[in-house]
Short mmCIF file of C-alpha atoms in Angstrom, two decimals:
data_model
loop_
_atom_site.label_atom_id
_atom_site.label_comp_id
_atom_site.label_asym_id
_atom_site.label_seq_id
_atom_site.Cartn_x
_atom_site.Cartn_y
_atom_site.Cartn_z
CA UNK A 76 -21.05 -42.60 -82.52
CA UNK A 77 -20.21 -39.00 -81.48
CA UNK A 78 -16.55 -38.17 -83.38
CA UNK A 79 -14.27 -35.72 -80.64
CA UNK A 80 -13.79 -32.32 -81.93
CA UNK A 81 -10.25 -32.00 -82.87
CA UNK A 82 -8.10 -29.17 -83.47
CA UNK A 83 -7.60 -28.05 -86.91
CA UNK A 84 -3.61 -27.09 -87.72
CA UNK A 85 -3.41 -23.72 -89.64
CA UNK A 86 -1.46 -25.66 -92.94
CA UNK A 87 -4.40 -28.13 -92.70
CA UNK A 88 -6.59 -27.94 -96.33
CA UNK A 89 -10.49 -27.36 -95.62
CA UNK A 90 -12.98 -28.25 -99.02
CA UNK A 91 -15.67 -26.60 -100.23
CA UNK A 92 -17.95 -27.81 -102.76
CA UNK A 93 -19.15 -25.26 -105.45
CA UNK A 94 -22.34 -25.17 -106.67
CA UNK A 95 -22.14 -24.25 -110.33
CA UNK A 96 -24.13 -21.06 -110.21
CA UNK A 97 -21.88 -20.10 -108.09
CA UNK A 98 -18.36 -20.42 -110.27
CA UNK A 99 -18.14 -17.73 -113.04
CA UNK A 100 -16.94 -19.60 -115.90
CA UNK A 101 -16.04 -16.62 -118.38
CA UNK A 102 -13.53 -15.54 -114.86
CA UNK A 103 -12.14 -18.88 -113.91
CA UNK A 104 -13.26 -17.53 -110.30
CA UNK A 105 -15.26 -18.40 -107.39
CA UNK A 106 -18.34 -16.30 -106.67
CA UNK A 107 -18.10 -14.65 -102.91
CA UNK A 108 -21.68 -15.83 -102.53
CA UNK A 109 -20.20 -19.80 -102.24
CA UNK A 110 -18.70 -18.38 -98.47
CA UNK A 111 -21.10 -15.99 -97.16
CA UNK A 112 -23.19 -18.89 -95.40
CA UNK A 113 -26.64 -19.12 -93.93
CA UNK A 114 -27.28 -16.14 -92.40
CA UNK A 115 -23.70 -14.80 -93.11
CA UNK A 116 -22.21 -16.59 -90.67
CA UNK A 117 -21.62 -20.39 -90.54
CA UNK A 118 -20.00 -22.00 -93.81
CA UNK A 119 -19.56 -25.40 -94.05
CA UNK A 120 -16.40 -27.23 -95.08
CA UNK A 121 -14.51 -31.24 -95.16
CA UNK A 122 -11.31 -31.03 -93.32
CA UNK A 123 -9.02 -32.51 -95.26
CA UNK A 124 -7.63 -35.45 -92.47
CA UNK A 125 -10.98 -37.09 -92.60
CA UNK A 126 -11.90 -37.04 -96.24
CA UNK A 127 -10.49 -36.99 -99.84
CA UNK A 128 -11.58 -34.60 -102.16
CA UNK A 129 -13.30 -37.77 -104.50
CA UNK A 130 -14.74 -37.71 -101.19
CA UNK A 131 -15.59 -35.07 -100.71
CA UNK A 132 -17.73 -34.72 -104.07
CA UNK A 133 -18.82 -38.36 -104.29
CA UNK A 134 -22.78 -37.97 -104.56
CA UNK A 135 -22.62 -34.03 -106.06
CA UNK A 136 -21.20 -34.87 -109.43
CA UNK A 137 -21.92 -31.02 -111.06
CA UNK A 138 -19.90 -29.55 -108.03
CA UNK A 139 -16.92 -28.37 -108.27
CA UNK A 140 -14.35 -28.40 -104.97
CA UNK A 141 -12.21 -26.02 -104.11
CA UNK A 142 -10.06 -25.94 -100.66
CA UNK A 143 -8.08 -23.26 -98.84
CA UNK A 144 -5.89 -23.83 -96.00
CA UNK A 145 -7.48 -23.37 -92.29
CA UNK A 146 -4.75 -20.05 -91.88
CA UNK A 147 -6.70 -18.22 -94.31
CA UNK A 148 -10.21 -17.77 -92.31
CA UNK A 149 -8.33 -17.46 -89.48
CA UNK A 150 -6.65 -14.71 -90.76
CA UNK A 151 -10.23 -12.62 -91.87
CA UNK A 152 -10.76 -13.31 -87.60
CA UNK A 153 -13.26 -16.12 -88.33
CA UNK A 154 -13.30 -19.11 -86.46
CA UNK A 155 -12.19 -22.94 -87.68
CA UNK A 156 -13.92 -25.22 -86.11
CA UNK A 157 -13.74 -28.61 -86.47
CA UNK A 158 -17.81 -29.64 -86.04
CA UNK A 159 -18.00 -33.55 -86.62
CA UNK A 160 -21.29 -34.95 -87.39
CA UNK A 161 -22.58 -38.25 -87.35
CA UNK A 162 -22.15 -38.95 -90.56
CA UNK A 163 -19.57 -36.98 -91.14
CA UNK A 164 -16.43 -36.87 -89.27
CA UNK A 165 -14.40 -34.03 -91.29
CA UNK A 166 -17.32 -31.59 -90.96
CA UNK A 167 -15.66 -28.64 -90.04
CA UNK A 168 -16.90 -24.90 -89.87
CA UNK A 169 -15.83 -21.51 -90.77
CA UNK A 170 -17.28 -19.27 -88.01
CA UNK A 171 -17.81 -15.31 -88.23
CA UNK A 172 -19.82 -12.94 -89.97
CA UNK A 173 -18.89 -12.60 -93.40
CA UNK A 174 -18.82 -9.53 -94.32
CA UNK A 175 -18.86 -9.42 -98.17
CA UNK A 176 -15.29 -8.17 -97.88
CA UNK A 177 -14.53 -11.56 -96.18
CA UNK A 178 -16.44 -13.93 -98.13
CA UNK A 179 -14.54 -12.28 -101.08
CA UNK A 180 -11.50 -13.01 -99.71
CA UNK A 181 -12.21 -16.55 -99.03
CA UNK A 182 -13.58 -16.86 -102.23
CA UNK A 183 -10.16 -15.20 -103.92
CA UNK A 184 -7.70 -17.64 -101.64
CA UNK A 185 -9.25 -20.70 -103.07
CA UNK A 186 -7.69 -23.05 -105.45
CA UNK A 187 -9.64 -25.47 -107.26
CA UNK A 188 -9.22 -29.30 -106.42
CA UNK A 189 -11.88 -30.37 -108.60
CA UNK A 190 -12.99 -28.81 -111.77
CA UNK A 191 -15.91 -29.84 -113.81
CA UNK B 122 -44.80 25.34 -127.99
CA UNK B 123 -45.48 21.42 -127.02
CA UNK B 124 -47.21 20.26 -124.08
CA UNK B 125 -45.72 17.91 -121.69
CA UNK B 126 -48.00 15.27 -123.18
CA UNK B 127 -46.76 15.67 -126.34
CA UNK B 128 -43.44 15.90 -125.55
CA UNK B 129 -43.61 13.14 -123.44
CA UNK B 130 -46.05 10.89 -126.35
CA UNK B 131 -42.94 11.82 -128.40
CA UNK B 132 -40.40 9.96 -126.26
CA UNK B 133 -39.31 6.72 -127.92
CA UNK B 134 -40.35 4.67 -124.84
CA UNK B 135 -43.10 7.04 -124.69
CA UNK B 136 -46.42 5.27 -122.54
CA UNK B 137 -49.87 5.74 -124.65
CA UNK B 138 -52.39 7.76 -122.59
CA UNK B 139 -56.26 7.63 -123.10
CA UNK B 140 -58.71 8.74 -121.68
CA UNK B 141 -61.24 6.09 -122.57
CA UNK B 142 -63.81 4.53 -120.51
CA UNK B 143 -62.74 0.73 -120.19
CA UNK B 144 -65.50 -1.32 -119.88
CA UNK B 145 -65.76 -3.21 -117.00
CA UNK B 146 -67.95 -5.57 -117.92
CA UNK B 147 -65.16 -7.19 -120.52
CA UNK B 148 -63.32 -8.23 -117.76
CA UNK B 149 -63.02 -11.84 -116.22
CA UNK B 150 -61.40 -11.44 -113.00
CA UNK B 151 -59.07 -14.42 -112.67
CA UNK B 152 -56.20 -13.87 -110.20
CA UNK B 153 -56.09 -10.89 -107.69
CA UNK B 154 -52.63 -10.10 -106.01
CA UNK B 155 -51.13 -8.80 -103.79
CA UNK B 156 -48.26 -7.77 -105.60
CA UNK B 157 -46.06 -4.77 -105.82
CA UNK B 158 -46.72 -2.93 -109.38
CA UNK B 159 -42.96 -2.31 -110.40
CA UNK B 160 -43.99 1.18 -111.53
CA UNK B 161 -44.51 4.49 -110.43
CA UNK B 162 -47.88 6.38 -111.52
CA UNK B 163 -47.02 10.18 -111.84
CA UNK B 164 -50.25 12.30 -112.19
CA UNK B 165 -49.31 15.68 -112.53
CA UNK B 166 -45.84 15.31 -111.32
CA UNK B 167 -47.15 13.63 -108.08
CA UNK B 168 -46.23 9.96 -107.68
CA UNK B 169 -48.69 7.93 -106.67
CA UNK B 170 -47.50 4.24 -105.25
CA UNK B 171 -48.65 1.29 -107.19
CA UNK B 172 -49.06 -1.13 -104.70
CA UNK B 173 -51.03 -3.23 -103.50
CA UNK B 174 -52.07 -3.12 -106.90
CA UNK B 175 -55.40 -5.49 -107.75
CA UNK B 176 -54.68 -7.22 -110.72
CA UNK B 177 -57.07 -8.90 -113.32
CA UNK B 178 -56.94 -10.18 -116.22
CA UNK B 179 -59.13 -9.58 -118.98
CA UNK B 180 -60.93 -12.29 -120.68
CA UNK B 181 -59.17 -11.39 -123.89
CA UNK B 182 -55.84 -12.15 -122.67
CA UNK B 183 -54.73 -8.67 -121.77
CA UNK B 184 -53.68 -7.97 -118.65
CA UNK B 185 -55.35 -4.98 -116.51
CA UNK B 186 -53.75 -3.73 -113.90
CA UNK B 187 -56.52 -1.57 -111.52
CA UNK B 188 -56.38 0.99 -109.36
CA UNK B 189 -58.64 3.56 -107.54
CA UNK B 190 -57.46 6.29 -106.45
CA UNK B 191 -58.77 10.05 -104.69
CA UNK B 192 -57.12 12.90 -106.20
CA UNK B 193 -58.17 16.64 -105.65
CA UNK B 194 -61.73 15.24 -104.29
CA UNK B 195 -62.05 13.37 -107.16
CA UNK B 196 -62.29 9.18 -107.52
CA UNK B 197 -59.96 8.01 -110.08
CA UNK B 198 -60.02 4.69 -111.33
CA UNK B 199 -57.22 3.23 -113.86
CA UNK B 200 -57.13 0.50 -115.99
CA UNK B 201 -53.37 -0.19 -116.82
CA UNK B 202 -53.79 -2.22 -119.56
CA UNK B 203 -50.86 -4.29 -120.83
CA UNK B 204 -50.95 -5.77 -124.34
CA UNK B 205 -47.45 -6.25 -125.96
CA UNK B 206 -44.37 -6.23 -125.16
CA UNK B 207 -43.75 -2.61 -125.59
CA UNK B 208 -47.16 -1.14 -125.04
CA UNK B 209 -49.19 0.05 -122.07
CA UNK B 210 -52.32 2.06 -122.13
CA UNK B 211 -54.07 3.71 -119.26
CA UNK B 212 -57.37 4.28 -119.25
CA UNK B 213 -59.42 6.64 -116.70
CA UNK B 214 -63.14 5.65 -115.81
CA UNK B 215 -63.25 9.19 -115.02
CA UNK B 216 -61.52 12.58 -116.90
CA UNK B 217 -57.99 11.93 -117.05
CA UNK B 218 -55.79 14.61 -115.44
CA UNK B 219 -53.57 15.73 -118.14
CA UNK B 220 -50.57 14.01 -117.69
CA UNK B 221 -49.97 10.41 -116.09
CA UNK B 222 -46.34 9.60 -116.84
CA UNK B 223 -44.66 5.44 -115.62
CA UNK B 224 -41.83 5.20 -114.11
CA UNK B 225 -39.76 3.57 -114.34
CA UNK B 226 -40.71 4.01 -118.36
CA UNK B 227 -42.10 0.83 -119.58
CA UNK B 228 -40.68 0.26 -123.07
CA UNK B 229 -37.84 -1.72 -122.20
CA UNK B 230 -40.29 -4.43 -120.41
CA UNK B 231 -43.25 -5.84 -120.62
CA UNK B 232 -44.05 -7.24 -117.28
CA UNK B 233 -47.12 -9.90 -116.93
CA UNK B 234 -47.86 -12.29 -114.42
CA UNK B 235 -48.28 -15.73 -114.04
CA UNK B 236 -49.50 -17.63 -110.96
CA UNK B 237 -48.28 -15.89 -108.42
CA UNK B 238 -44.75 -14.68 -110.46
CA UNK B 239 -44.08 -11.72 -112.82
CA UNK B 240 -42.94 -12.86 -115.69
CA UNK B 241 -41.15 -10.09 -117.18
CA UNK B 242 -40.49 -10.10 -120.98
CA UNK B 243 -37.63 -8.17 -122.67
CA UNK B 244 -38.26 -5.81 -125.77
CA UNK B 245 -35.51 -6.82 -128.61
CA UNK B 246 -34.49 -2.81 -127.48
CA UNK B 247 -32.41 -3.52 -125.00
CA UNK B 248 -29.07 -5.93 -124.63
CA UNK B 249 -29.41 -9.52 -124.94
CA UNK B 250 -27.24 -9.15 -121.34
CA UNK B 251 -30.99 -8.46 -120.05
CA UNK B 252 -32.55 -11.26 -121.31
CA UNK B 253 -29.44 -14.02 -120.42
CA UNK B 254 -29.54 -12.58 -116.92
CA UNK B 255 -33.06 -13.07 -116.41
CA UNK B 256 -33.45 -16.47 -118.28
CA UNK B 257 -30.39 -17.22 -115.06
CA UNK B 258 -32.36 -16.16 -112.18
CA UNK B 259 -35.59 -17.95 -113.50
CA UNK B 260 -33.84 -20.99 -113.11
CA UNK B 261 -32.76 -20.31 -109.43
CA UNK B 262 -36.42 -21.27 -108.54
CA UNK B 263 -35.60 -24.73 -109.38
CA UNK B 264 -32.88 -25.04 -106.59
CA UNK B 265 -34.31 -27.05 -104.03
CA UNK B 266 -33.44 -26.95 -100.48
CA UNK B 267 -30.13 -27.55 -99.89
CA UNK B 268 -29.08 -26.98 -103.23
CA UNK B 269 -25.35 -26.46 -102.08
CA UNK B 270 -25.15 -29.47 -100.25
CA UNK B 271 -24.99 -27.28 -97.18
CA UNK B 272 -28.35 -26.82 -96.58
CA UNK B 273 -28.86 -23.46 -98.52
CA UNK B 274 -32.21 -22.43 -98.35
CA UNK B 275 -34.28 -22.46 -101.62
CA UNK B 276 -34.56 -19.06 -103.89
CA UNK B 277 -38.11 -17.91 -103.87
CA UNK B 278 -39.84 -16.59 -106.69
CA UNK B 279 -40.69 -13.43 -104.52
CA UNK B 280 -36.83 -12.79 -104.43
CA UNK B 281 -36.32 -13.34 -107.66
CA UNK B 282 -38.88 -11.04 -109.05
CA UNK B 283 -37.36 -8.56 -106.89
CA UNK B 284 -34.21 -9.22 -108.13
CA UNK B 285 -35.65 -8.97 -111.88
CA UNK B 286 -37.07 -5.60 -110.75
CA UNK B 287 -34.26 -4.45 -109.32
CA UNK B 288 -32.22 -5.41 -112.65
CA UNK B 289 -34.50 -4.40 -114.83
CA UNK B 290 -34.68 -1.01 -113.77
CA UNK B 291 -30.71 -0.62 -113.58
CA UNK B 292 -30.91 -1.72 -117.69
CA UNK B 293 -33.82 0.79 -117.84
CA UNK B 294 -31.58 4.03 -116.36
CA UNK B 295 -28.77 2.65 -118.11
CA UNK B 296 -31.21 2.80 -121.44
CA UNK B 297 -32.08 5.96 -120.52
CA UNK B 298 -28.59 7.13 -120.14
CA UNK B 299 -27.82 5.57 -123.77
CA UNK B 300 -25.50 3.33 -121.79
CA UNK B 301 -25.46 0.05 -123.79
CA UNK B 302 -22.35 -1.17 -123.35
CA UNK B 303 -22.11 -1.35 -119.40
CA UNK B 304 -20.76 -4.91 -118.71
CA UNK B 305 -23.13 -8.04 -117.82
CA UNK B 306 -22.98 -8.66 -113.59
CA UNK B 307 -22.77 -12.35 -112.71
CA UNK B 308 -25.55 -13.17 -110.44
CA UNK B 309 -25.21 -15.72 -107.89
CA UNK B 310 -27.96 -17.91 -105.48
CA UNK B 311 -26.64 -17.18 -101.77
CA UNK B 312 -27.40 -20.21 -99.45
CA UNK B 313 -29.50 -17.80 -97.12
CA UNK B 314 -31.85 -17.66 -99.53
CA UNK B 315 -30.76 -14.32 -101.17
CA UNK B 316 -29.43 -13.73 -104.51
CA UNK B 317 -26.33 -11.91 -105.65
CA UNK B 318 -25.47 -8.97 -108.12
CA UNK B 319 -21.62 -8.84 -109.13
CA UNK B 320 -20.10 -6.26 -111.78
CA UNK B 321 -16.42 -6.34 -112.12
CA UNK B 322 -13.75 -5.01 -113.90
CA UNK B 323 -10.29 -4.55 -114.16
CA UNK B 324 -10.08 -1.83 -110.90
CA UNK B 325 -13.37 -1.97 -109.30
CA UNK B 326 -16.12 -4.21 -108.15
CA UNK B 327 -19.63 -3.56 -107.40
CA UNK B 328 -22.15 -6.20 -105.00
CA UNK B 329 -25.75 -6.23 -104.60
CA UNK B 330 -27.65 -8.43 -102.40
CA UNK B 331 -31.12 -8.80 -102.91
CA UNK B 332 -32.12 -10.07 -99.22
CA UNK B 333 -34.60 -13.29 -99.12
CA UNK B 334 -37.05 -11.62 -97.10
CA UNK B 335 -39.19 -8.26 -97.95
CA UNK B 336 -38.54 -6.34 -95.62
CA UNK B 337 -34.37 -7.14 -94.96
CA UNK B 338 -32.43 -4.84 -95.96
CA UNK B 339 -30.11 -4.77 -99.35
CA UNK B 340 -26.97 -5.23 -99.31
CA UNK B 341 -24.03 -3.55 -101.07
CA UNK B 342 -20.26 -3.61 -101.70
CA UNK B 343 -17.96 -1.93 -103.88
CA UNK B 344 -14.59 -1.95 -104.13
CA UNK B 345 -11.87 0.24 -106.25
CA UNK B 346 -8.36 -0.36 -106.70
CA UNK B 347 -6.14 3.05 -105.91
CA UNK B 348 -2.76 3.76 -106.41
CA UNK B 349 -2.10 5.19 -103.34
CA UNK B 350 -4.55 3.39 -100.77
CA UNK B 351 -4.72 0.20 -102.32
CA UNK B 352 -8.25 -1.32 -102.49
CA UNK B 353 -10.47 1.25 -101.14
CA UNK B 354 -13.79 -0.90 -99.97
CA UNK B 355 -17.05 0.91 -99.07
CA UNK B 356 -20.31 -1.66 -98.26
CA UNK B 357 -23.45 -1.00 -96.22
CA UNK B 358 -26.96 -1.75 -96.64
CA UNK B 359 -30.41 -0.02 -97.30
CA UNK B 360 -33.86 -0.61 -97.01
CA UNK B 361 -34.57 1.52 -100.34
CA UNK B 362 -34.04 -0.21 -103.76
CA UNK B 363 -33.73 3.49 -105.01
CA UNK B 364 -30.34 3.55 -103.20
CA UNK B 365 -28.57 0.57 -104.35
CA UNK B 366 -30.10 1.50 -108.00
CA UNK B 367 -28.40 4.93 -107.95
CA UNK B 368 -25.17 3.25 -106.97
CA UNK B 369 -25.09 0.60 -109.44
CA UNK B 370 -26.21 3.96 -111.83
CA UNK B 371 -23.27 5.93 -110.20
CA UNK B 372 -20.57 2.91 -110.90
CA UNK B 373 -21.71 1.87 -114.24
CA UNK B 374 -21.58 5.27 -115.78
CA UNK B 375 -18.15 5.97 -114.29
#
């Protein structure tokens, strides 16, 4: 079944799971590489209305999650899109080229959900 | 007065020069690469390119690095001859011109190669900060595809030798500079593929990216806080390593 693209309300959370090599422990912080994305420009998220964030890390149990609200990206003039897959209805994208300056900022307006 | 030879034998990451014959017929050839020698060859203050570099390996267990090479009508041909962690030799099968100086100056590393991977070992010179950072990028080559859980791309060993080059020279200037107490940069796998340099501190911030492919460019950022303007951000990228080195030289020793 195809899911309908919805639209995503700016207050709405969006998750990101971290890979560890990508959270600097000795910081408490969020490496900007987590949002620059394939080629700088598409980075995955879970919208928050279509997952939990046990979800969310269910099968990725060294991840940590982290989730900003859909207003931030928007803000940096990147797109939120919400991009449903089959198996995966709260698939959602952040759209844009992310300039290091913006994948910083991304990375900074996080907050942690989950922590290992 | 000294000659440059002397002077430069006298240097404590000083490179032993010969001018020995090296006899070929010790050698076992058992890999030849492709591969970009991370040094520079400077024969009378002319720098002659390493690369593509044949490499061999002697059946001793050394490691000889070869090159030929025509200089003032003459056929040179060098045996680069690596046996220790802080010790490289050159021999000539010809007379050696007077001076052959490495750069970057090997002392600090001991580079040697394994399959088709340098392997670059640190001398207990230089910060263990060297050693932790390049035990971490080693281990990006076990990410596998999708090692985000977005589909990342895996981090190939060509990248991450680059990266170790690239690093390894930065720790090399900042030896040089007697700079031993520049702070440790977080690296960080990018999900293109390429991997990530970040040095921070209290007012200013300073990104590499060391592009997946050869030929892309690097990447930098930097950032410093200002009174007046706020966060002042500057970023660009280069197709020279020599660039983003003498910025990470220019913000470390700030």
């Amino acid at each position: 079944m195809r899911w309908p693209e919805e639209n995503i309300p700016d207050e709405h959370k969006l998750f990101r799971r971290i890979h560890p090599n990508q959270y600097i422990r000795e910081e408490d912080r969020i490496s900007s590489a987590a949002f620059r994305g394939k080629k700088n420009y598409d980075c995955s998220v879970n919208w928050e209305k279509y997952t939990t964030p046990e979800k969310a890390v269910r099968n990725y149990h060294a991840y940590h999650l982290a989730a900003l609200q859909a207003k931030i990206p928007r803000q940096l003039e990147q797109e939120v899109k919400h991009t449903p897959s089959r198996r995966d209805r709260s698939h959602s994208s952040i759209i844009g080229n992310k300039t290091e300056s913006i994948a910083k900022s991304l990375a900074l307006s996080c907050v942690f959900v989950i922590k290992r | 007065m000294k000659n440059r030879l002397e002077e430069f034998k006298e240097q404590d990451n000083a490179v032993k020069v010969s001018d020995e014959s090296c006899k070929s017929s010790s050698i076992a050839t058992v890999a030849v690469l492709e591969k970009d020698f991370p040094y520079d060859l400077r024969i009378d203050n002319v720098a002659w390119e390493l690369q593509p570099c044949r490499v061999e390996r002697a059946n001793y267990g050394r490691q000889l690095f070869i090159l030929n090479r025509t200089y003032r009508s003459n056929v040179y041909r060098f045996f680069i001859d690596k046996k220790g962690l802080d010790e490289i030799t050159i021999f000539s099968s010809s007379s050696s011109p007077e001076i052959i100086e490495l750069n970057p100056v090997p002392l600090a590393v001991s580079t040697t190669w394994t399959g088709n991977f340098i392997e670059t070992e640190v001398s207990n010179r230089v910060e263990l900060g060297l050693r932790t950072i390049i035990e971490r990028l080693k281990k990006f080559a076990e990410l596998d595809p999708n090692w985000d859980s977005y589909d990342a791309e895996s981090i190939e060993w060509d990248t991450i030798s680059r990266a170790i080059d690239f690093f390894t020279r930065v720790v090399v200037m900042l030896t040089k500079e007697n700079k031993r107490n520049s702070p440790v940069p977080f690296v960080a796998p990018v999900s293109d593929g390429s991997i990530q340099f970040e040095w921070r501190t209290f007012y200013k911030e300073l990104i590499i990216t060391i592009p997946k492919q050869v030929g892309d460019k690097l990447g930098y950022y930097k950032a410093e806080k200002d009174i007046v303007f706020g966060e002042v951000e500057e970023s660009g990228n280069t197709s020279n390593i020599e660039d983003v080195i003498e910025l990470a030289k220019d913000w470390l020793l700030s």
